Amino acid sequence: MAKETVKPARSISGVMEPPGDKSISHRYAILAALARGRSEISHYSAAADCQSTLDCLARLGVGVERTALNGGSPVLITGTGLEGLRESRRSLDAGNSGTTMRLLTGVLAGQHFDSMLTGDSSLKRRPMRRVIEPLERMGAHIQAREANFAPLEITGAALEPIRYTLPVPSAQVKSAVLLAGLFADGTTSVEEPVPTRDHTEVALQEFGADVRRVGRVVNVLGRPALRARQIMVPGDLSSAVFFLAAALILPGSSFVVHNVGLNPTRSAILDVLSGWGAPINIVALRGESGELIGDVSVRHADLSGGALCGELIAQLIDELPMLAALGPYTEKGVEIRDAAELRVKESDRIAVLADNLRRMGAKVEELPDGLRIEGRSAGRLRGAEIDPYGDHRMAMAFAVAALGAEGPSVIRDSDCAGISYPHFFKVLEQSVER
């Protein structure tokens, strides 16, 4: 098991371009596979999760050409059209990627063949019933372990359009239903209790689907003729956040992130940090394939902290680990509520955050749906041995928290960062000054 030692730093400075957005990479690859013709996807994520999606698509008969992603070479996908996927002789392995499993379940529900979707031990503990239920209402049959967990045996069927109200906000479930709706005759609708990230709707439009939003209802018309695209993936804001946070922790720091995605349903993290006193500036804002992209700069500032709850949680779900780890560096501390969803991510993120913050000397109260973390008056964090429990966001969040701690910290199982950001520790080390 790999370990990474993170020593305290004086400051962080520089300019970086984050890796391609994971969420968008998954969606572009899947829609390119369902389109006719050859799509060219530039800045596709090198994350292990996104490679799992490409692997699964290749097993379904899609032409996938990939070279050294970190060198900037695009991924080329020769799509089969809606009716052209082929049955895989082997199980489709989603690895650690919940996005791969949930979105492909929507696609495979509408096929004329049967499929088996599986994943690693962590993914097999993540609930899938929330995806299975609406797809079975559309006519698919999906058998799951204990009716809730992978492996999933999917019996494809002729699907019927439905109108589905999400019981819990989830961009992945919304996306699975919309993708299944591509194979139904008529209009499939998904109503959200609160808005979630809309990358699927944007991507569907870019590839030629008829998708429309009316209030909190998203509608997609089935059987579109999707067309191949030359398209670029924006930089991943969820990855950039770790470097912005490091600059806020370390006095004298100044950092710039280039070409990062700033989709309004995804960029609430910047509003939160600005509201806490972070001097964030956004420049060079522009549109690219329906997504907003820009450059973000930040310099060190004392943060106030505060409460995070309600509808905001759905828009911060990937950034909450970093915000929690910032808690001991804020004046008032950080309280997170209404975030029980964190317990069914790659790890029980509430429990893992509480455990590792306590190891570093923070004062933390674990709540059923969140955390209450005391601010800097409780004392400086100390170096510790951190166990991320195989969760990439935990490893990266605590590596950043360790930069301002007293004494070095050891991040166990540091390779798990590769699930979303393969070269995170290298880029972080190159950016800090000691």
Coordinates of C-alpha atoms in Angstrom, one line a residue:
M1 CA 0.0 0.0 0.0
A2 CA 1.5 3.3 -1.1
K3 CA 2.1 6.1 1.4
E4 CA 2.7 9.8 0.9
T5 CA 4.4 12.0 3.4
V6 CA 3.1 15.6 3.4
K7 CA 5.3 18.1 5.3
P8 CA 4.1 21.5 6.4
A9 CA 4.6 24.3 3.8
R10 CA 5.1 28.1 4.0
S11 CA 3.0 28.9 1.0
I12 CA 1.7 27.7 -2.4
S13 CA 2.0 29.6 -5.6
G14 CA 1.9 29.1 -9.3
V15 CA -0.4 28.4 -12.2
M16 CA -2.0 25.0 -13.1
E17 CA -4.6 23.6 -15.4
P18 CA -6.6 20.9 -13.7
P19 CA -7.3 17.6 -15.3
G20 CA -10.4 17.1 -17.5
D21 CA -13.7 17.1 -15.6
K22 CA -14.6 13.6 -14.5
S23 CA -18.4 14.1 -14.6
I24 CA -18.3 15.6 -18.1
S25 CA -15.8 13.1 -19.5
H26 CA -18.1 10.1 -18.6
R27 CA -21.1 11.8 -20.3
Y28 CA -19.3 12.8 -23.4
A29 CA -17.9 9.3 -23.9
I30 CA -21.2 7.6 -23.4
L31 CA -23.1 9.9 -25.8
A32 CA -20.3 9.7 -28.3
A33 CA -20.7 5.9 -28.2
L34 CA -24.4 6.3 -28.9
A35 CA -23.9 8.7 -31.8
R36 CA -23.2 7.9 -35.4
G37 CA -19.7 8.7 -36.6
R38 CA -16.3 9.5 -35.0
S39 CA -16.1 11.9 -32.1
E40 CA -13.0 13.6 -30.9
I41 CA -12.9 14.4 -27.2
S42 CA -10.0 16.6 -26.1
H43 CA -8.8 17.0 -22.5
Y44 CA -10.6 13.8 -21.5
S45 CA -10.0 12.9 -17.9
A46 CA -7.1 10.5 -17.2
A47 CA -8.8 9.5 -13.9
A48 CA -9.2 5.8 -13.3
D49 CA -13.0 6.2 -13.1
C50 CA -13.2 7.6 -16.6
Q51 CA -11.0 4.9 -18.0
S52 CA -13.5 2.4 -16.6
T53 CA -16.2 4.0 -18.7
L54 CA -14.0 3.7 -21.8
D55 CA -13.2 0.1 -21.0
C56 CA -16.9 -0.8 -20.6
L57 CA -17.8 1.0 -23.9
A58 CA -15.1 -0.9 -25.7
R59 CA -16.5 -4.2 -24.5
L60 CA -19.9 -3.2 -25.9
G61 CA -18.4 -2.9 -29.4
V62 CA -17.6 0.8 -29.4
G63 CA -14.5 1.9 -31.2
V64 CA -12.2 3.6 -28.6
E65 CA -8.8 5.0 -29.4
R66 CA -6.8 6.6 -26.5
T67 CA -3.2 7.5 -26.2
A68 CA -1.2 9.4 -23.5
L69 CA -4.1 11.4 -22.0
N70 CA -1.8 13.5 -19.9
G71 CA 0.0 14.5 -23.0
G72 CA -3.1 16.2 -24.4
S73 CA -4.0 13.7 -27.0
P74 CA -7.8 13.4 -27.6
V75 CA -9.9 10.3 -27.1
L76 CA -11.4 9.1 -30.4
I77 CA -14.7 7.3 -30.2
T78 CA -16.4 5.7 -33.1
G79 CA -20.1 5.4 -32.1
T80 CA -22.5 2.7 -33.0
G81 CA -25.7 4.7 -32.9
L82 CA -28.5 3.9 -30.5
E83 CA -29.1 0.4 -31.9
G84 CA -25.5 -0.7 -32.5
L85 CA -24.1 -1.7 -29.1
R86 CA -23.2 -5.4 -28.8
E87 CA -23.5 -7.8 -26.0
S88 CA -20.3 -8.3 -24.0
R89 CA -19.1 -11.8 -23.3
R90 CA -17.7 -10.8 -20.0
S91 CA -19.0 -8.7 -17.1
L92 CA -18.6 -5.0 -17.5
D93 CA -16.3 -3.7 -14.7
A94 CA -17.0 -0.2 -13.5
G95 CA -14.0 -0.3 -11.1
N96 CA -14.6 2.3 -8.4
S97 CA -16.8 4.5 -10.5
G98 CA -20.4 4.9 -9.4
T99 CA -21.0 7.3 -12.3
T100 CA -20.0 4.5 -14.8
M101 CA -22.3 2.0 -13.2
R102 CA -25.3 4.2 -12.8
L103 CA -25.2 5.9 -16.2
L104 CA -24.4 2.7 -18.1
T105 CA -27.3 0.9 -16.3
G106 CA -29.6 3.5 -17.9
V107 CA -28.1 2.8 -21.3
L108 CA -28.1 -1.0 -20.9
A109 CA -31.7 -1.0 -19.7
G110 CA -32.8 -0.2 -23.3
Q111 CA -30.7 -2.8 -25.1
H112 CA -31.9 -6.0 -26.9
F113 CA -29.4 -8.1 -24.9
D114 CA -28.5 -8.9 -21.3
S115 CA -25.6 -7.4 -19.4
M116 CA -23.7 -7.8 -16.1
L117 CA -22.3 -4.7 -14.4
T118 CA -19.8 -5.1 -11.6
G119 CA -17.2 -3.1 -9.7
D120 CA -14.6 -3.2 -7.0
S121 CA -15.4 -3.9 -3.3
S122 CA -16.1 -0.3 -2.6
L123 CA -18.5 0.1 -5.4
K124 CA -20.3 -3.1 -4.5
R125 CA -21.2 -1.4 -1.1
R126 CA -22.8 1.6 -2.8
P127 CA -26.7 1.6 -3.1
M128 CA -28.1 1.1 -6.6
R129 CA -31.8 0.7 -5.8
R130 CA -32.4 4.4 -6.5
V131 CA -31.4 3.7 -10.1
I132 CA -33.0 0.3 -10.4
E133 CA -36.5 1.5 -9.4
P134 CA -37.2 4.1 -12.1
L135 CA -35.6 1.9 -14.8
E136 CA -37.8 -1.0 -13.9
R137 CA -40.8 1.3 -14.1
M138 CA -39.7 1.9 -17.7
G139 CA -39.8 -1.8 -18.4
A140 CA -36.3 -3.1 -17.7
H141 CA -35.5 -6.0 -15.4
I142 CA -32.5 -5.6 -13.1
Q143 CA -31.4 -8.1 -10.5
A144 CA -29.1 -6.9 -7.8
R145 CA -27.5 -8.4 -4.8
E146 CA -29.9 -7.9 -1.8
A147 CA -32.0 -5.9 -4.3
N148 CA -29.6 -2.9 -3.8
F149 CA -26.0 -3.7 -4.6
A150 CA -23.8 -4.7 -7.5
P151 CA -23.3 -6.9 -9.4
L152 CA -26.3 -5.9 -11.5
E153 CA -27.8 -8.3 -14.0
I154 CA -29.6 -6.2 -16.5
T155 CA -32.2 -7.7 -18.9
G156 CA -32.7 -5.1 -21.6
A157 CA -36.2 -4.4 -22.9
A158 CA -38.3 -2.1 -25.0
L159 CA -38.6 0.9 -22.6
E160 CA -41.6 3.1 -22.0
P161 CA -41.3 6.8 -21.2
I162 CA -42.1 7.9 -17.7
R163 CA -42.3 11.0 -15.5
Y164 CA -40.2 10.4 -12.5
T165 CA -39.8 12.5 -9.4
L166 CA -36.4 12.0 -7.7
P167 CA -37.0 11.2 -4.0
V168 CA -33.4 12.4 -3.2
P169 CA -31.4 14.9 -5.3
S170 CA -29.0 12.9 -7.5
A171 CA -27.5 14.0 -10.8
Q172 CA -26.5 10.3 -11.4
V173 CA -30.0 9.0 -11.0
K174 CA -31.4 11.8 -13.1
S175 CA -28.8 11.0 -15.8
A176 CA -29.5 7.3 -15.8
V177 CA -33.2 7.9 -16.4
L178 CA -32.6 10.5 -19.1
L179 CA -30.2 8.2 -20.9
A180 CA -32.7 5.3 -20.7
G181 CA -35.2 7.8 -22.1
L182 CA -33.2 7.9 -25.3
F183 CA -34.4 4.4 -26.1
A184 CA -38.1 5.0 -25.3
D185 CA -40.7 6.2 -27.7
G186 CA -42.0 9.5 -26.4
T187 CA -40.9 12.0 -23.8
T188 CA -39.2 10.9 -20.5
S189 CA -39.3 13.5 -17.7
V190 CA -37.4 13.8 -14.5
E191 CA -38.5 16.2 -11.7
E192 CA -35.8 17.3 -9.2
P193 CA -36.6 18.3 -5.6
V194 CA -33.6 20.7 -5.9
P195 CA -31.4 21.5 -8.9
T196 CA -28.4 19.2 -9.4
R197 CA -25.5 19.6 -11.9
D198 CA -26.8 19.7 -15.4
H199 CA -23.9 18.3 -17.4
T200 CA -26.0 15.5 -18.8
E201 CA -28.6 17.9 -20.2
V202 CA -25.9 20.1 -21.7
A203 CA -24.1 17.1 -23.3
L204 CA -27.4 15.7 -24.7
Q205 CA -28.0 19.0 -26.4
E206 CA -24.5 19.1 -27.8
F207 CA -24.9 15.7 -29.3
G208 CA -28.2 16.5 -30.9
A209 CA -30.9 15.3 -28.5
D210 CA -34.1 17.2 -27.9
V211 CA -33.8 18.0 -24.2
R212 CA -35.7 20.8 -22.4
R213 CA -36.1 22.1 -18.9
V214 CA -39.3 23.5 -17.5
G215 CA -38.8 24.7 -14.0
R216 CA -37.4 21.7 -12.1
V217 CA -38.5 19.2 -14.7
V218 CA -36.1 17.9 -17.4
N219 CA -37.6 16.3 -20.5
V220 CA -35.9 14.3 -23.2
L221 CA -37.4 13.0 -26.4
G222 CA -36.6 9.4 -27.3
R223 CA -35.0 8.0 -30.4
P224 CA -32.9 11.0 -31.4
A225 CA -30.3 10.8 -34.1
L226 CA -27.2 11.7 -32.1
R227 CA -24.3 13.1 -34.1
A228 CA -20.6 12.8 -33.6
R229 CA -18.8 15.8 -32.2
Q230 CA -15.4 17.4 -31.8
I231 CA -15.7 18.5 -28.2
M232 CA -13.5 19.7 -25.3
V233 CA -13.8 18.7 -21.6
P234 CA -13.4 21.7 -19.2
G235 CA -10.9 21.5 -16.3
D236 CA -12.3 19.8 -13.2
L237 CA -13.3 22.4 -10.6
S238 CA -13.6 19.7 -7.9
S239 CA -9.9 18.9 -8.4
A240 CA -8.9 22.6 -8.6
V241 CA -10.6 23.2 -5.3
F242 CA -7.8 21.4 -3.4
F243 CA -5.2 24.0 -4.7
L244 CA -7.5 26.9 -4.0
A245 CA -8.0 25.6 -0.4
A246 CA -4.2 25.2 0.0
A247 CA -3.7 28.9 -0.9
L248 CA -6.3 29.9 1.6
I249 CA -4.6 27.9 4.3
L250 CA -1.1 29.1 3.8
P251 CA -0.1 32.8 4.4
G252 CA 1.5 34.6 1.5
S253 CA 0.0 32.3 -1.1
S254 CA -1.4 33.1 -4.5
F255 CA -2.6 30.6 -7.0
V256 CA -4.2 30.6 -10.5
V257 CA -6.2 27.8 -12.1
H258 CA -6.6 27.9 -15.9
N259 CA -9.4 26.6 -18.1
V260 CA -11.6 25.3 -15.3
G261 CA -15.3 24.5 -15.7
L262 CA -17.6 27.1 -14.1
N263 CA -21.0 25.6 -14.9
P264 CA -23.5 27.5 -12.6
T265 CA -24.9 24.2 -11.2
R266 CA -21.3 23.2 -10.2
S267 CA -19.6 26.4 -9.1
A268 CA -21.4 27.0 -5.7
I269 CA -18.1 26.2 -4.0
L270 CA -16.7 29.5 -5.2
D271 CA -19.6 31.4 -3.8
V272 CA -19.2 29.6 -0.5
L273 CA -15.5 30.4 -0.3
S274 CA -16.1 34.0 -1.3
G275 CA -18.8 34.3 1.3
W276 CA -16.3 33.1 3.9
G277 CA -13.9 35.9 2.9
A278 CA -11.8 34.3 0.1
P279 CA -10.5 36.9 -2.4
I280 CA -11.5 34.9 -5.6
N281 CA -11.4 36.4 -9.0
I282 CA -12.8 34.9 -12.2
V283 CA -11.4 36.1 -15.6
A284 CA -11.5 35.0 -19.2
L285 CA -15.0 33.6 -18.9
R286 CA -16.2 32.0 -22.1
G287 CA -18.5 29.3 -23.4
E288 CA -17.2 25.9 -24.8
S289 CA -19.6 23.3 -26.1
G290 CA -22.4 24.5 -23.8
E291 CA -20.2 24.7 -20.7
L292 CA -18.7 27.8 -19.1
I293 CA -14.9 27.9 -18.7
G294 CA -12.6 30.5 -17.1
D295 CA -9.6 31.2 -15.0
V296 CA -9.8 31.4 -11.3
S297 CA -7.3 33.1 -9.0
V298 CA -7.1 33.3 -5.2
R299 CA -4.7 34.6 -2.6
H300 CA -4.5 33.8 1.1
A301 CA -7.1 35.2 3.5
D302 CA -8.5 34.4 6.9
L303 CA -11.8 32.5 6.4
S304 CA -14.8 33.0 8.6
G305 CA -16.4 29.6 8.1
G306 CA -20.1 28.9 8.6
A307 CA -23.0 26.5 8.1
L308 CA -23.7 24.5 5.0
C309 CA -27.1 23.0 4.7
G310 CA -30.4 22.7 2.7
E311 CA -30.5 22.9 -1.1
L312 CA -26.8 24.0 -1.2
I313 CA -25.6 20.5 -0.3
A314 CA -26.5 19.0 -3.6
Q315 CA -24.4 21.5 -5.4
L316 CA -21.4 21.0 -3.1
I317 CA -21.5 17.2 -2.7
D318 CA -18.0 16.6 -4.1
E319 CA -16.4 19.6 -2.4
L320 CA -17.7 19.0 1.1
P321 CA -14.7 16.9 2.2
M322 CA -12.4 19.8 1.4
L323 CA -14.7 22.3 3.1
A324 CA -14.8 20.1 6.2
A325 CA -11.0 19.8 6.3
L326 CA -10.9 23.6 6.1
G327 CA -13.0 23.9 9.2
P328 CA -10.1 24.0 11.7
Y329 CA -8.5 26.9 9.7
T330 CA -11.7 29.1 9.9
E331 CA -12.7 31.6 12.6
K332 CA -16.2 30.1 13.4
G333 CA -15.6 26.5 12.3
V334 CA -17.8 24.6 9.8
E335 CA -21.1 22.9 10.3
I336 CA -22.5 20.6 7.6
R337 CA -26.1 19.4 7.8
D338 CA -28.5 17.6 5.4
A339 CA -25.6 15.7 3.9
A340 CA -26.5 12.1 4.8
E341 CA -25.7 11.3 1.1
L342 CA -22.0 11.5 2.2
R343 CA -22.4 8.2 4.0
V344 CA -22.9 6.3 0.8
K345 CA -20.1 7.6 -1.3
E346 CA -16.7 5.9 -2.0
S347 CA -16.5 5.7 1.8
D348 CA -18.7 6.8 4.7
R349 CA -17.3 10.3 4.3
I350 CA -18.9 11.7 7.4
A351 CA -17.2 9.0 9.6
V352 CA -13.9 9.2 7.7
L353 CA -13.8 13.0 8.0
A354 CA -14.5 12.8 11.7
D355 CA -11.9 10.1 12.3
N356 CA -9.1 11.8 10.5
L357 CA -9.8 15.3 11.7
R358 CA -9.6 13.9 15.3
R359 CA -6.3 12.2 14.5
M360 CA -5.0 15.7 13.6
G361 CA -6.3 17.2 16.9
A362 CA -9.4 18.9 15.6
K363 CA -12.6 19.1 17.7
V364 CA -15.3 17.4 15.8
E365 CA -18.9 16.3 16.5
E366 CA -20.2 13.7 14.1
L367 CA -23.9 14.1 13.3
P368 CA -26.2 11.6 11.5
D369 CA -26.3 13.9 8.5
G370 CA -23.1 15.8 8.8
L371 CA -20.4 17.3 11.0
R372 CA -19.7 20.2 13.4
I373 CA -16.0 21.2 13.3
E374 CA -14.5 23.8 15.6
G375 CA -12.5 26.7 14.2
R376 CA -8.9 27.7 14.8
S377 CA -9.4 28.8 18.4
A378 CA -9.4 25.1 19.2
G379 CA -5.8 24.9 18.3
R380 CA -3.5 24.2 15.4
L381 CA -3.8 20.8 13.6
R382 CA -0.9 18.4 14.2
G383 CA 0.6 15.9 11.7
A384 CA -0.9 12.5 11.9
E385 CA -1.2 9.2 10.0
I386 CA -4.3 9.6 7.8
D387 CA -6.4 6.7 6.6
P388 CA -8.6 7.8 3.6
Y389 CA -10.3 4.4 3.5
G390 CA -9.6 4.1 -0.2
D391 CA -11.4 7.4 -0.9
H392 CA -9.7 9.7 -3.4
R393 CA -11.3 12.9 -2.0
M394 CA -10.3 12.0 1.5
A395 CA -6.7 11.5 0.6
M396 CA -6.5 14.8 -1.3
A397 CA -8.4 16.9 1.3
F398 CA -6.2 15.7 4.2
A399 CA -3.1 16.2 2.1
V400 CA -4.1 19.9 1.8
A401 CA -5.0 20.1 5.5
A402 CA -1.6 18.7 6.4
L403 CA 0.2 21.6 4.7
G404 CA -0.8 23.9 7.5
A405 CA -0.3 21.4 10.4
E406 CA 2.4 21.2 12.9
G407 CA 4.7 18.3 11.8
P408 CA 4.5 15.9 8.9
S409 CA 1.5 13.7 8.0
V410 CA 1.4 10.4 6.3
I411 CA -1.4 9.7 3.9
R412 CA -2.0 5.9 3.7
D413 CA -3.1 4.3 0.5
S414 CA -2.2 7.5 -1.3
D415 CA -2.6 5.9 -4.7
C416 CA -6.4 6.1 -4.3
A417 CA -6.1 9.7 -5.4
G418 CA -5.7 8.3 -8.9
I419 CA -9.4 7.5 -9.0
S420 CA -9.9 11.2 -10.0
Y421 CA -6.5 12.9 -10.1
P422 CA -3.5 10.6 -10.9
H423 CA -0.8 13.1 -10.5
F424 CA -2.2 15.1 -7.6
F425 CA 0.6 14.6 -5.1
K426 CA 3.3 15.4 -7.7
V427 CA 1.6 18.7 -8.7
L428 CA 1.0 19.6 -5.1
E429 CA 4.6 19.1 -4.2
Q430 CA 5.8 21.1 -7.1
S431 CA 3.5 24.0 -6.2
V432 CA 4.4 24.5 -2.5
E433 CA 7.3 26.3 -0.9
R434 CA 8.9 25.2 2.3

